[in-house]
Amino acid sequence: RFSFSLRTAGWYRVTVTVNDAPVGLPHGSYPILVHPLKPDLGNSLFDKSSLEKPLLGGRRVVTVATLRDRYGNVCATGGHELRATVRSPSEPLHTARSVAFAPKHVPQHGLVVHDRRDGSYEVSFTPASLGMHSLALAMVDGADAAIIGGAPVPFDVVPGLTSPVHCVASGDGIRSAWAGALTSFIVEAR
């Protein structure tokens, strides 16, 4: 009987020797796939670099979390439930749960968590209000949820470029005008 323990996930080949002579195994050796353990939030990574500088309001933000086991192996299959929560000073709380990644169907609005099925989870959102916000990523296990990194990550949102989608026009000049008469309306740039 032979026992062994490996901490690094991946493919291995097992060969057996006795007194430095190979034991005749069918095929010469056996391939063994060592799988990662369940995710360990202390070793899991959340790329906070995209949140370190002030973010421009109205511009899409993307960050990635990678789940790892207690030995640092990437939990490469995905399929875990992650929940992202964005808190802002003047908007309601935004929450989203992970969904399978489909490149042709990536929403460009709202808070989205995509399971890339390789152990990484892409979180994207567009902050609409200014001021200090926070983003928390939690792994959900039944009724329990634990935050990756231990605490929500704060980030600041500053005025961005004018977004035509968010601008508002108002005044009589947008509804009607008289020939030869001066008319006007107001555009509120947002």
Tab-separated table of N, CA, C and O in Angstrom, residues 21 26 29 38 46 49 51-52 55 71 77 87 89-90 94 96 108 111 118 139 149 160-161 167 173 185:
chain	number	residue	atom	x	y	z
A	21	ALA	N	14.083	-0.189	-9.256
A	21	ALA	CA	13.619	-0.843	-10.486
A	21	ALA	C	12.136	-0.542	-10.666
A	21	ALA	O	11.362	-0.667	-9.718
A	26	PRO	N	0.529	-1.362	-16.021
A	26	PRO	CA	-0.046	-1.190	-17.358
A	26	PRO	C	0.128	0.276	-17.776
A	26	PRO	O	-0.058	1.172	-16.967
A	29	SER	N	2.710	4.198	-16.323
A	29	SER	CA	2.406	5.101	-15.207
A	29	SER	C	0.926	5.445	-15.271
A	29	SER	O	0.261	5.190	-16.263
A	38	LYS	N	-12.219	23.182	-1.510
A	38	LYS	CA	-13.247	24.228	-1.551
A	38	LYS	C	-12.584	25.589	-1.329
A	38	LYS	O	-11.502	25.682	-0.744
A	46	PHE	N	-9.187	39.543	-4.548
A	46	PHE	CA	-10.138	40.490	-5.102
A	46	PHE	C	-9.287	41.650	-5.612
A	46	PHE	O	-8.630	42.329	-4.829
A	49	SER	N	-7.291	47.106	-7.441
A	49	SER	CA	-6.532	48.170	-8.101
A	49	SER	C	-7.425	49.097	-8.929
A	49	SER	O	-7.151	50.288	-9.035
A	51	LEU	N	-10.176	50.182	-8.135
A	51	LEU	CA	-10.960	51.035	-7.234
A	51	LEU	C	-10.088	51.990	-6.425
A	51	LEU	O	-10.599	52.753	-5.612
A	52	GLU	N	-8.767	51.957	-6.636
A	52	GLU	CA	-7.859	52.765	-5.813
A	52	GLU	C	-7.884	54.244	-6.182
A	52	GLU	O	-7.810	55.099	-5.312
A	55	LEU	N	-12.986	57.186	-9.281
A	55	LEU	CA	-13.660	56.700	-10.487
A	55	LEU	C	-14.507	57.818	-11.071
A	55	LEU	O	-15.055	58.639	-10.348
A	71	TYR	N	-4.509	26.051	-0.048
A	71	TYR	CA	-3.129	25.908	-0.515
A	71	TYR	C	-2.794	26.908	-1.619
A	71	TYR	O	-1.714	26.862	-2.185
A	77	THR	N	-13.013	25.423	-11.423
A	77	THR	CA	-14.240	25.053	-12.113
A	77	THR	C	-15.322	26.108	-12.031
A	77	THR	O	-16.266	26.092	-12.808
A	87	ARG	N	-22.710	50.043	-2.231
A	87	ARG	CA	-23.412	51.056	-1.428
A	87	ARG	C	-22.952	52.425	-1.911
A	87	ARG	O	-21.771	52.636	-2.128
A	89	PRO	N	-23.892	56.942	-1.574
A	89	PRO	CA	-24.523	57.906	-0.675
A	89	PRO	C	-25.949	58.285	-1.047
A	89	PRO	O	-26.743	58.605	-0.177
A	90	SER	N	-26.295	58.243	-2.341
A	90	SER	CA	-27.610	58.757	-2.717
A	90	SER	C	-28.438	57.802	-3.567
A	90	SER	O	-29.455	58.192	-4.105
A	94	HIS	N	-27.356	48.345	-4.255
A	94	HIS	CA	-27.348	47.506	-5.453
A	94	HIS	C	-26.725	46.165	-5.102
A	94	HIS	O	-25.651	46.118	-4.513
A	96	ALA	N	-26.105	41.966	-6.671
A	96	ALA	CA	-26.212	41.032	-7.795
A	96	ALA	C	-25.542	39.725	-7.412
A	96	ALA	O	-24.549	39.716	-6.687
A	108	GLN	N	-24.428	46.014	-20.222
A	108	GLN	CA	-23.580	47.187	-20.063
A	108	GLN	C	-24.111	48.134	-19.004
A	108	GLN	O	-23.539	49.195	-18.797
A	111	LEU	N	-25.375	46.390	-12.000
A	111	LEU	CA	-24.342	45.606	-11.326
A	111	LEU	C	-24.448	44.166	-11.810
A	111	LEU	O	-25.521	43.573	-11.768
A	118	ASP	N	-13.754	29.571	-14.522
A	118	ASP	CA	-12.335	29.207	-14.401
A	118	ASP	C	-11.796	29.586	-13.025
A	118	ASP	O	-10.598	29.671	-12.814
A	139	MET	N	-18.943	35.358	-0.719
A	139	MET	CA	-19.259	34.025	-1.206
A	139	MET	C	-20.430	33.528	-0.383
A	139	MET	O	-20.402	33.579	0.843
A	149	GLY	N	-11.861	39.199	1.402
A	149	GLY	CA	-11.011	40.302	1.852
A	149	GLY	C	-11.398	40.820	3.217
A	149	GLY	O	-10.752	41.707	3.752
A	160	GLY	N	-17.656	62.785	-13.987
A	160	GLY	CA	-17.050	62.229	-15.191
A	160	GLY	C	-17.348	63.089	-16.393
A	160	GLY	O	-17.789	64.236	-16.281
A	161	LEU	N	-17.127	62.530	-17.552
A	161	LEU	CA	-17.434	63.217	-18.796
A	161	LEU	C	-18.946	63.317	-18.949
A	161	LEU	O	-19.696	62.493	-18.416
A	167	CYS	N	-28.150	63.455	-20.058
A	167	CYS	CA	-28.465	64.882	-20.170
A	167	CYS	C	-29.974	65.084	-20.309
A	167	CYS	O	-30.683	64.215	-20.822
A	173	GLY	N	-38.724	75.818	-26.101
A	173	GLY	CA	-38.091	75.694	-27.402
A	173	GLY	C	-37.918	74.259	-27.875
A	173	GLY	O	-37.618	74.030	-29.041
A	185	PHE	N	-34.093	76.810	-25.332
A	185	PHE	CA	-34.320	75.741	-24.369
A	185	PHE	C	-33.013	75.524	-23.605
A	185	PHE	O	-31.954	76.034	-23.991
